[in-house]
Amino acid sequence: MVDLSTVTPAIALGPLDGRYRSVAAPLTNYLSEAALNRARLTVEVEWLVHLTDDGVLPGAPTLSDAERSYLRGVVESFGADEIAELAEIETVTRHDVKAVEYLLKRRLDAAADAGVTGTDGGATVLPTVHEIVHIFCTSEDVNNLSYALTVRDAVQDVWLPAARGLVEDLAAIARDNADAAMLSRTHGQAATPTTLGKEMAVLAWRLGRQVKRVERAEYLGKINGATGTYGAHVVSVPGADWQEVSRTFVEGLGLTWNPLTTQIESHDWQAELYSDVARFNRIAHNLATDVWTYISLGYFHQRLSAQGSTGSSTMPHKVNPIRFENGEANLEISCSLLDTLAATLVTSRMQRDLTDSTTQRNIGVAFGHSLLAIDNIRRGLAGLDVDRNRLAEDLDATWEVLGEPVQQAMRAASVAGATGMADPYERLKELTRGKKVTPEAMRDFIKGLGMPAEVEERLLALTPGTYTGIAEQLVAHLDK
């Protein structure tokens, strides 16, 4: 039997890098190990530039525009060759951040051969600044900033556009079906009618609120040394305002500065973000299960062209709601991981432990399953047609739902002074509970109440299909 672990090219262990790679691939540019190392290189380069630009270190040279451009080019050109080189260096260092430091130092040494010039066109000083690379940094100074950068960009560039797309798709269905009267089901039982559009609008509104929370997320960072005290900094260079150096550097990366930390940045912002994303997931899960149920009731039909050529492997008549079932499963996996991340990352033993190091390597997996679910649900929604005849059929068969408005109209008439309106709930219960009520029976009951003429006329004109309140108008809230 062939050992599949030795097959070339390598076979993916997980579905995000295998079966579903085409959907999850955009996250690789942000939340893969390679992307993390590129972000680490970014932080190391910008820290070197920051310290030399601001004259923080006595005796440090000033870098020329060409030298800064060369350093940033090291990040821009980071690719397959650099990934392989880092792996080779790490076999010696046995430390991922140290490997990045050594890679950057190699590039400093290569600057002259690359034709880089220093100030006034003279020789480059980059080979002489080895000791500024990673100066005053603990690995967590580099890591926390790198994770903040990669998570921020993954959320803003990949996850949020997909999430917004789902909200927009759902809102479009809501608007198109704002007037499509539909029987409600509370506790699974026939209940006060609504419209299909209003029910989709509820879910779009809920998802949209979570999107806005994620859009407002803060991404915190720190660079303050081994225990967050700037101890080595002030001993080595006592004349510098190290808090200001730290703040301007972190904010220069587009992050929010955290002034009070232990060796690690506390990760509270990550817990907040992952909880919001998980909440979005759970609402999307609610959407998937509701649409699945509406499909089973015949309210939605799935177009064959949208679902693919095969429904069931044995029952050719079937078109299975696989997009929504796939969405459910992946949302559950994503939420499990996000919940674990949020719960674990807020705790670190005293000034530092390494549980976060392993945990954070699963951030991409958590977002990947969410992204995959969103993609499947959007594809599923795009393949649906509403069957208004089926909606009307259910409503026409359920006249007992008018027991509610008749009862409430009796109460209001009694308050207004009408007689003969006693015990409205009990009387309607006797008429409707556990029974199928015909239109004729309901109208005969209304006529026998002795209601004021205008109230009776209004009730006699009512049908299950018109008893939807202002559901159609409520959909307009999506546009506010």
Short mmCIF file of C-alpha atoms in Angstrom, two decimals:
data_model
loop_
_atom_site.label_atom_id
_atom_site.label_comp_id
_atom_site.label_asym_id
_atom_site.label_seq_id
_atom_site.Cartn_x
_atom_site.Cartn_y
_atom_site.Cartn_z
CA MET A 1 0.00 0.00 0.00
CA VAL A 2 1.35 3.44 -0.95
CA ASP A 3 2.33 5.69 1.95
CA LEU A 4 0.29 8.79 1.09
CA SER A 5 2.38 10.95 3.40
CA THR A 6 5.28 10.58 0.94
CA VAL A 7 3.38 11.43 -2.25
CA THR A 8 4.57 14.47 -4.23
CA PRO A 9 3.13 17.05 -4.41
CA ALA A 10 2.23 16.82 -0.74
CA ILE A 11 -1.36 15.87 0.05
CA ALA A 12 -3.24 18.25 2.33
CA LEU A 13 -4.33 16.87 5.68
CA GLY A 14 -7.15 19.36 6.15
CA PRO A 15 -10.02 20.30 3.80
CA LEU A 16 -9.15 24.00 3.70
CA ASP A 17 -5.86 23.19 1.99
CA GLY A 18 -7.34 20.32 0.01
CA ARG A 19 -10.92 20.00 -1.21
CA TYR A 20 -11.89 23.61 -0.45
CA ARG A 21 -8.60 25.35 -1.19
CA SER A 22 -10.02 27.54 -3.94
CA VAL A 23 -12.37 29.23 -1.46
CA ALA A 24 -9.99 29.50 1.50
CA ALA A 25 -6.86 30.38 -0.53
CA PRO A 26 -7.15 34.19 -0.16
CA LEU A 27 -6.55 33.83 3.59
CA THR A 28 -3.18 32.21 2.88
CA ASN A 29 -1.84 35.63 1.99
CA TYR A 30 -2.54 36.77 5.56
CA LEU A 31 -2.96 33.93 8.03
CA SER A 32 -0.52 31.26 6.88
CA GLU A 33 2.84 30.62 8.52
CA ALA A 34 4.54 32.21 5.52
CA ALA A 35 2.37 35.33 5.82
CA LEU A 36 3.20 35.52 9.53
CA ASN A 37 6.91 35.42 8.72
CA ARG A 38 6.49 38.14 6.12
CA ALA A 39 4.73 40.27 8.73
CA ARG A 40 7.56 39.59 11.18
CA LEU A 41 10.00 40.78 8.54
CA THR A 42 7.86 43.90 8.10
CA VAL A 43 8.04 44.65 11.83
CA GLU A 44 11.81 44.09 11.99
CA VAL A 45 12.42 46.33 8.97
CA GLU A 46 10.14 49.11 10.18
CA TRP A 47 11.66 48.99 13.69
CA LEU A 48 15.12 49.43 12.16
CA VAL A 49 13.91 52.33 10.04
CA HIS A 50 12.04 53.89 12.96
CA LEU A 51 15.03 53.88 15.29
CA THR A 52 17.40 55.30 12.69
CA ASP A 53 14.95 57.89 11.36
CA ASP A 54 14.19 59.35 14.78
CA GLY A 55 17.79 59.47 15.94
CA VAL A 56 16.84 57.47 18.99
CA LEU A 57 20.14 55.57 19.17
CA PRO A 58 23.24 57.73 19.66
CA GLY A 59 25.73 57.03 16.88
CA ALA A 60 23.27 55.20 14.64
CA PRO A 61 23.59 56.18 10.98
CA THR A 62 20.84 57.90 9.03
CA LEU A 63 19.49 55.75 6.24
CA SER A 64 19.17 57.05 2.72
CA ASP A 65 15.97 56.81 0.71
CA ALA A 66 17.62 54.08 -1.33
CA GLU A 67 18.42 52.09 1.82
CA ARG A 68 14.90 52.39 3.15
CA SER A 69 13.51 51.38 -0.22
CA TYR A 70 15.83 48.37 -0.33
CA LEU A 71 14.77 47.24 3.15
CA ARG A 72 11.08 47.52 2.33
CA GLY A 73 11.75 45.74 -0.93
CA VAL A 74 12.96 42.76 1.08
CA VAL A 75 9.41 42.48 2.40
CA GLU A 76 7.76 43.15 -0.95
CA SER A 77 9.75 40.41 -2.69
CA PHE A 78 9.21 37.84 0.07
CA GLY A 79 8.19 34.63 -1.68
CA ALA A 80 8.98 30.98 -2.24
CA ASP A 81 12.76 31.39 -2.13
CA GLU A 82 12.65 33.31 1.14
CA ILE A 83 10.24 30.80 2.66
CA ALA A 84 12.68 28.00 1.86
CA GLU A 85 15.63 30.03 3.16
CA LEU A 86 13.84 30.73 6.42
CA ALA A 87 13.10 27.04 6.86
CA GLU A 88 16.78 26.29 6.36
CA ILE A 89 17.84 28.94 8.88
CA GLU A 90 15.32 27.69 11.44
CA THR A 91 16.85 24.21 11.35
CA VAL A 92 19.83 25.90 12.99
CA THR A 93 18.18 28.52 15.21
CA ARG A 94 15.25 26.29 16.30
CA HIS A 95 13.45 29.60 16.76
CA ASP A 96 11.12 31.13 14.19
CA VAL A 97 11.56 34.81 15.09
CA LYS A 98 15.33 34.45 15.35
CA ALA A 99 15.32 32.96 11.86
CA VAL A 100 13.62 36.09 10.54
CA GLU A 101 16.24 38.24 12.26
CA TYR A 102 19.06 36.27 10.65
CA LEU A 103 17.41 36.44 7.22
CA LEU A 104 17.23 40.22 7.47
CA LYS A 105 20.88 40.40 8.48
CA ARG A 106 21.81 38.40 5.39
CA ARG A 107 19.99 40.97 3.30
CA LEU A 108 21.84 43.79 5.03
CA ASP A 109 25.10 42.13 4.03
CA ALA A 110 23.90 41.81 0.44
CA ALA A 111 22.91 45.47 0.08
CA ALA A 112 26.18 46.66 -1.47
CA ASP A 113 26.16 43.92 -4.09
CA ALA A 114 22.59 44.94 -4.91
CA GLY A 115 23.85 48.44 -5.78
CA VAL A 116 22.28 50.18 -2.79
CA THR A 117 23.82 53.55 -1.98
CA GLY A 118 23.92 55.49 1.25
CA THR A 119 23.44 59.20 1.90
CA ASP A 120 24.89 61.53 -0.78
CA GLY A 121 25.41 58.50 -3.03
CA GLY A 122 28.13 57.02 -0.84
CA ALA A 123 28.55 53.43 0.27
CA THR A 124 25.60 51.84 1.99
CA VAL A 125 25.72 51.56 5.77
CA LEU A 126 23.33 48.62 5.91
CA PRO A 127 26.03 45.96 6.49
CA THR A 128 27.09 47.89 9.60
CA VAL A 129 23.70 47.99 11.35
CA HIS A 130 23.37 44.34 12.33
CA GLU A 131 23.05 45.16 16.02
CA ILE A 132 20.10 47.47 15.46
CA VAL A 133 18.08 44.60 14.03
CA HIS A 134 15.79 43.27 16.79
CA ILE A 135 17.40 45.58 19.36
CA PHE A 136 15.43 45.85 22.63
CA CYS A 137 12.89 43.33 21.27
CA THR A 138 11.59 40.17 22.76
CA SER A 139 10.03 37.74 20.28
CA GLU A 140 6.59 38.72 21.50
CA ASP A 141 7.25 42.34 20.53
CA VAL A 142 7.55 41.14 16.95
CA ASN A 143 4.86 38.46 17.15
CA ASN A 144 2.05 40.53 18.66
CA LEU A 145 2.49 43.23 16.05
CA SER A 146 2.72 40.68 13.26
CA TYR A 147 -0.47 38.93 14.31
CA ALA A 148 -2.27 42.26 14.65
CA LEU A 149 -1.23 43.21 11.12
CA THR A 150 -2.13 39.88 9.54
CA VAL A 151 -5.45 39.43 11.34
CA ARG A 152 -6.45 43.02 10.59
CA ASP A 153 -5.68 42.68 6.90
CA ALA A 154 -7.33 39.25 6.63
CA VAL A 155 -10.50 40.59 8.23
CA GLN A 156 -10.60 43.80 6.22
CA ASP A 157 -9.49 42.43 2.85
CA VAL A 158 -11.06 38.96 2.82
CA TRP A 159 -13.58 38.13 5.56
CA LEU A 160 -15.49 41.43 5.74
CA PRO A 161 -16.09 41.68 1.96
CA ALA A 162 -17.51 38.14 2.01
CA ALA A 163 -19.65 38.87 5.08
CA ARG A 164 -20.95 42.11 3.56
CA GLY A 165 -21.73 40.20 0.39
CA LEU A 166 -23.89 37.74 2.31
CA VAL A 167 -25.78 40.60 3.99
CA GLU A 168 -26.33 42.29 0.62
CA ASP A 169 -27.52 39.06 -1.02
CA LEU A 170 -29.96 38.44 1.79
CA ALA A 171 -31.18 42.05 1.77
CA ALA A 172 -31.89 41.78 -1.95
CA ILE A 173 -34.06 38.69 -1.36
CA ALA A 174 -35.83 40.56 1.45
CA ARG A 175 -36.59 43.56 -0.76
CA ASP A 176 -37.77 41.42 -3.68
CA ASN A 177 -40.14 39.49 -1.41
CA ALA A 178 -41.22 42.18 1.03
CA ASP A 179 -44.86 41.62 0.02
CA ALA A 180 -44.75 37.81 -0.23
CA ALA A 181 -47.20 36.79 2.50
CA MET A 182 -46.07 33.68 4.39
CA LEU A 183 -47.40 31.59 7.22
CA SER A 184 -45.24 31.95 10.32
CA ARG A 185 -44.34 29.02 12.51
CA THR A 186 -43.67 29.64 16.17
CA HIS A 187 -42.68 26.50 18.04
CA GLY A 188 -43.15 24.79 14.68
CA GLN A 189 -46.89 25.54 14.75
CA ALA A 190 -48.93 27.73 12.41
CA ALA A 191 -48.83 31.31 13.69
CA THR A 192 -49.53 34.91 12.72
CA PRO A 193 -48.62 35.43 9.04
CA THR A 194 -45.64 37.52 8.04
CA THR A 195 -43.87 38.03 4.73
CA LEU A 196 -40.92 36.08 3.45
CA GLY A 197 -39.12 39.33 2.81
CA LYS A 198 -39.57 40.55 6.36
CA GLU A 199 -38.18 37.28 7.76
CA MET A 200 -35.13 37.52 5.50
CA ALA A 201 -34.77 41.16 6.51
CA VAL A 202 -34.62 40.17 10.18
CA LEU A 203 -31.63 37.92 9.45
CA ALA A 204 -29.97 40.50 7.21
CA TRP A 205 -30.37 43.13 9.93
CA ARG A 206 -28.86 40.84 12.55
CA LEU A 207 -25.91 39.92 10.38
CA GLY A 208 -25.39 43.56 9.41
CA ARG A 209 -25.10 44.59 13.06
CA GLN A 210 -22.33 42.07 13.61
CA VAL A 211 -20.53 43.25 10.48
CA LYS A 212 -20.54 46.77 11.88
CA ARG A 213 -19.08 45.51 15.17
CA VAL A 214 -16.28 43.77 13.30
CA GLU A 215 -15.68 46.90 11.22
CA ARG A 216 -15.14 48.84 14.45
CA ALA A 217 -12.65 46.31 15.85
CA GLU A 218 -9.44 47.60 17.43
CA TYR A 219 -6.13 45.92 16.66
CA LEU A 220 -3.73 46.52 19.53
CA GLY A 221 0.03 46.23 19.64
CA LYS A 222 2.98 46.85 21.92
CA ILE A 223 6.78 46.99 21.76
CA ASN A 224 8.14 47.38 25.28
CA GLY A 225 10.54 44.55 26.02
CA ALA A 226 10.76 41.38 28.05
CA THR A 227 8.23 42.25 30.77
CA GLY A 228 6.68 45.44 29.42
CA THR A 229 8.85 47.77 31.52
CA TYR A 230 11.31 49.10 28.91
CA GLY A 231 13.98 47.89 31.36
CA ALA A 232 16.75 47.24 28.86
CA HIS A 233 15.78 50.32 26.89
CA VAL A 234 16.25 52.88 29.67
CA VAL A 235 19.45 51.26 30.94
CA SER A 236 21.02 51.28 27.47
CA VAL A 237 19.68 54.62 26.17
CA PRO A 238 18.34 56.60 29.14
CA GLY A 239 17.89 59.80 27.16
CA ALA A 240 15.14 58.48 24.88
CA ASP A 241 11.42 58.84 25.55
CA TRP A 242 10.77 55.14 25.09
CA GLN A 243 7.03 55.31 25.59
CA GLU A 244 6.81 57.86 22.79
CA VAL A 245 9.11 55.79 20.58
CA SER A 246 6.89 52.76 21.21
CA ARG A 247 3.62 54.61 20.67
CA THR A 248 4.64 56.27 17.42
CA PHE A 249 5.99 53.00 16.06
CA VAL A 250 2.86 51.00 16.83
CA GLU A 251 0.54 53.70 15.55
CA GLY A 252 2.73 54.08 12.47
CA LEU A 253 1.86 50.49 11.63
CA GLY A 254 -1.82 51.45 11.72
CA LEU A 255 -2.48 49.75 15.06
CA THR A 256 -3.71 50.95 18.45
CA TRP A 257 -0.94 51.27 21.04
CA ASN A 258 -1.34 49.27 24.23
CA PRO A 259 0.67 51.08 26.96
CA LEU A 260 0.28 48.47 29.70
CA THR A 261 1.30 44.87 29.12
CA THR A 262 3.40 42.04 30.52
CA GLN A 263 5.81 40.39 28.10
CA ILE A 264 2.80 39.70 25.90
CA GLU A 265 0.19 41.97 24.44
CA SER A 266 -2.85 40.76 26.33
CA HIS A 267 -4.82 39.60 23.27
CA ASP A 268 -8.07 41.00 24.64
CA TRP A 269 -8.75 42.64 21.29
CA GLN A 270 -8.48 39.24 19.64
CA ALA A 271 -11.00 37.74 22.04
CA GLU A 272 -13.40 40.60 21.31
CA LEU A 273 -13.00 40.22 17.56
CA TYR A 274 -13.39 36.44 17.56
CA SER A 275 -16.51 36.66 19.70
CA ASP A 276 -18.08 39.07 17.21
CA VAL A 277 -17.15 36.87 14.25
CA ALA A 278 -18.50 33.82 16.08
CA ARG A 279 -21.76 35.67 16.72
CA PHE A 280 -22.00 36.48 13.01
CA ASN A 281 -21.40 32.78 12.34
CA ARG A 282 -24.19 31.72 14.66
CA ILE A 283 -26.68 34.09 13.03
CA ALA A 284 -25.58 32.77 9.63
CA HIS A 285 -26.15 29.26 11.00
CA ASN A 286 -29.68 30.35 11.94
CA LEU A 287 -30.12 31.61 8.38
CA ALA A 288 -28.91 28.29 6.93
CA THR A 289 -31.27 26.20 9.07
CA ASP A 290 -34.26 28.46 8.39
CA VAL A 291 -33.70 28.45 4.62
CA TRP A 292 -33.21 24.68 4.73
CA THR A 293 -36.60 24.41 6.44
CA TYR A 294 -38.28 26.75 3.96
CA ILE A 295 -36.88 24.60 1.13
CA SER A 296 -38.37 21.49 2.80
CA LEU A 297 -41.74 23.27 2.99
CA GLY A 298 -41.59 24.13 -0.71
CA TYR A 299 -41.38 27.89 -0.13
CA PHE A 300 -38.06 27.97 -2.00
CA HIS A 301 -37.18 25.87 -5.03
CA GLN A 302 -33.54 25.14 -5.85
CA ARG A 303 -32.51 25.63 -9.45
CA LEU A 304 -30.69 22.58 -10.78
CA SER A 305 -28.11 24.69 -12.60
CA ALA A 306 -27.11 26.33 -9.33
CA GLN A 307 -26.72 23.13 -7.34
CA GLY A 308 -24.87 20.93 -9.80
CA SER A 309 -25.79 17.84 -11.77
CA THR A 310 -26.19 15.35 -8.91
CA GLY A 311 -28.60 15.65 -5.98
CA SER A 312 -28.69 12.20 -4.46
CA SER A 313 -26.38 9.37 -5.53
CA THR A 314 -29.31 6.95 -5.54
CA MET A 315 -32.53 9.03 -5.76
CA PRO A 316 -32.42 11.02 -9.01
CA HIS A 317 -35.48 13.11 -8.20
CA LYS A 318 -33.76 14.91 -5.32
CA VAL A 319 -32.04 18.27 -5.23
CA ASN A 320 -30.42 18.36 -1.82
CA PRO A 321 -29.86 21.69 0.02
CA ILE A 322 -26.17 20.88 0.29
CA ARG A 323 -24.96 24.48 0.26
CA PHE A 324 -26.83 25.25 3.46
CA GLU A 325 -25.84 21.98 5.12
CA ASN A 326 -22.19 22.63 4.25
CA GLY A 327 -22.58 26.12 5.66
CA GLU A 328 -24.01 24.78 8.92
CA ALA A 329 -21.16 22.35 9.46
CA ASN A 330 -18.39 24.80 8.68
CA LEU A 331 -19.93 27.49 10.87
CA GLU A 332 -20.01 25.06 13.78
CA ILE A 333 -16.32 24.22 13.29
CA SER A 334 -15.41 27.88 12.96
CA CYS A 335 -17.33 28.83 16.11
CA SER A 336 -15.68 26.06 18.10
CA LEU A 337 -12.24 27.35 17.15
CA LEU A 338 -13.13 31.02 17.64
CA ASP A 339 -14.61 30.28 21.06
CA THR A 340 -11.45 28.43 22.06
CA LEU A 341 -9.26 31.27 20.81
CA ALA A 342 -11.32 33.88 22.66
CA ALA A 343 -11.29 31.87 25.89
CA THR A 344 -7.63 30.86 25.79
CA LEU A 345 -5.88 33.97 24.56
CA VAL A 346 -7.01 36.22 27.42
CA THR A 347 -5.06 34.13 29.91
CA SER A 348 -1.27 33.96 30.30
CA ARG A 349 0.52 32.71 33.40
CA MET A 350 2.00 35.72 35.13
CA GLN A 351 4.28 37.58 32.72
CA ARG A 352 4.43 34.96 29.95
CA ASP A 353 3.69 31.45 28.81
CA LEU A 354 3.61 30.00 25.31
CA THR A 355 0.08 28.65 25.09
CA ASP A 356 -0.84 31.57 22.84
CA SER A 357 1.91 30.68 20.36
CA THR A 358 0.30 27.37 19.42
CA THR A 359 -3.26 28.63 19.76
CA GLN A 360 -2.81 31.58 17.40
CA ARG A 361 -1.61 29.31 14.62
CA ASN A 362 -5.24 28.21 14.27
CA ILE A 363 -6.62 31.68 13.55
CA GLY A 364 -6.49 31.05 9.83
CA VAL A 365 -8.36 27.76 10.20
CA ALA A 366 -11.13 29.45 12.19
CA PHE A 367 -11.58 32.18 9.59
CA GLY A 368 -11.21 29.67 6.78
CA HIS A 369 -14.20 27.62 7.88
CA SER A 370 -16.25 30.78 8.31
CA LEU A 371 -15.27 32.00 4.84
CA LEU A 372 -16.13 28.61 3.35
CA ALA A 373 -19.53 28.65 5.03
CA ILE A 374 -20.31 32.17 3.83
CA ASP A 375 -19.35 31.18 0.29
CA ASN A 376 -21.62 28.12 0.37
CA ILE A 377 -24.59 29.99 1.80
CA ARG A 378 -24.23 32.76 -0.79
CA ARG A 379 -24.11 30.17 -3.57
CA GLY A 380 -27.13 28.48 -2.08
CA LEU A 381 -29.13 31.70 -1.90
CA ALA A 382 -28.22 32.55 -5.48
CA GLY A 383 -29.83 29.29 -6.61
CA LEU A 384 -33.24 29.81 -4.99
CA ASP A 385 -36.58 30.77 -6.48
CA VAL A 386 -39.55 31.70 -4.30
CA ASP A 387 -42.76 29.75 -4.91
CA ARG A 388 -45.48 32.28 -4.12
CA ASN A 389 -48.19 29.82 -5.02
CA ARG A 390 -46.93 27.46 -2.32
CA LEU A 391 -46.88 30.31 0.19
CA ALA A 392 -50.48 31.17 -0.67
CA GLU A 393 -51.53 27.52 -0.47
CA ASP A 394 -50.31 27.22 3.12
CA LEU A 395 -52.02 30.45 4.10
CA ASP A 396 -55.33 29.48 2.51
CA ALA A 397 -55.32 26.23 4.46
CA THR A 398 -54.84 27.93 7.83
CA TRP A 399 -57.72 30.28 8.55
CA GLU A 400 -57.46 29.51 12.24
CA VAL A 401 -54.61 32.04 12.48
CA LEU A 402 -57.24 34.78 12.24
CA GLY A 403 -58.32 33.86 15.74
CA GLU A 404 -55.71 36.30 17.01
CA PRO A 405 -56.89 39.49 15.25
CA VAL A 406 -60.54 38.70 15.93
CA GLN A 407 -59.82 38.18 19.63
CA GLN A 408 -57.82 41.41 19.85
CA ALA A 409 -60.49 43.36 17.95
CA MET A 410 -63.07 42.08 20.44
CA ARG A 411 -60.93 43.31 23.32
CA ALA A 412 -60.49 46.73 21.71
CA ALA A 413 -64.22 46.98 20.98
CA SER A 414 -65.02 46.09 24.58
CA VAL A 415 -62.71 48.83 25.83
CA ALA A 416 -64.46 51.24 23.43
CA GLY A 417 -67.85 50.37 24.96
CA ALA A 418 -69.24 47.62 22.73
CA THR A 419 -71.31 44.93 24.45
CA GLY A 420 -71.26 41.18 23.92
CA MET A 421 -67.46 41.02 23.73
CA ALA A 422 -66.91 39.00 26.92
CA ASP A 423 -64.35 36.17 27.11
CA PRO A 424 -62.80 36.74 23.67
CA TYR A 425 -59.80 34.45 24.23
CA GLU A 426 -61.90 31.54 25.44
CA ARG A 427 -64.40 31.93 22.61
CA LEU A 428 -61.74 31.96 19.93
CA LYS A 429 -59.96 29.05 21.59
CA GLU A 430 -63.17 27.04 21.37
CA LEU A 431 -63.45 27.90 17.68
CA THR A 432 -59.86 27.35 16.61
CA ARG A 433 -57.66 25.27 18.94
CA GLY A 434 -56.76 21.94 17.39
CA LYS A 435 -59.22 22.50 14.53
CA LYS A 436 -59.08 23.37 10.86
CA VAL A 437 -61.22 26.45 10.42
CA THR A 438 -62.87 27.18 7.07
CA PRO A 439 -63.27 30.71 5.70
CA GLU A 440 -67.02 30.34 6.06
CA ALA A 441 -66.81 29.29 9.73
CA MET A 442 -64.55 32.21 10.57
CA ARG A 443 -66.76 34.73 8.82
CA ASP A 444 -69.92 33.32 10.37
CA PHE A 445 -68.31 33.64 13.80
CA ILE A 446 -67.38 37.27 13.10
CA LYS A 447 -70.89 38.09 11.88
CA GLY A 448 -72.40 36.64 15.06
CA LEU A 449 -70.36 38.84 17.43
CA GLY A 450 -72.37 42.03 17.05
CA MET A 451 -69.24 44.09 16.45
CA PRO A 452 -69.46 47.74 15.43
CA ALA A 453 -70.09 47.84 11.67
CA GLU A 454 -66.74 49.27 10.64
CA VAL A 455 -64.85 46.70 12.78
CA GLU A 456 -66.92 43.84 11.41
CA GLU A 457 -66.35 44.99 7.85
CA ARG A 458 -62.60 45.16 8.45
CA LEU A 459 -62.49 41.68 9.94
CA LEU A 460 -64.66 40.13 7.22
CA ALA A 461 -62.26 41.48 4.59
CA LEU A 462 -59.30 39.89 6.34
CA THR A 463 -57.68 36.71 5.01
CA PRO A 464 -54.55 34.86 6.19
CA GLY A 465 -52.76 36.29 3.15
CA THR A 466 -53.62 39.88 4.04
CA TYR A 467 -53.04 39.52 7.79
CA THR A 468 -49.40 40.57 7.66
CA GLY A 469 -49.53 43.87 9.52
CA ILE A 470 -46.86 46.25 8.28
CA ALA A 471 -44.36 43.48 7.51
CA GLU A 472 -43.78 44.79 3.99
CA GLN A 473 -42.95 48.26 5.25
CA LEU A 474 -40.53 46.95 7.88
CA VAL A 475 -38.15 45.72 5.19
CA ALA A 476 -37.34 49.36 4.44
CA HIS A 477 -35.31 49.48 7.67
CA LEU A 478 -32.55 47.72 5.73
CA ASP A 479 -32.07 50.91 3.73
CA LYS A 480 -31.61 53.16 6.73
#
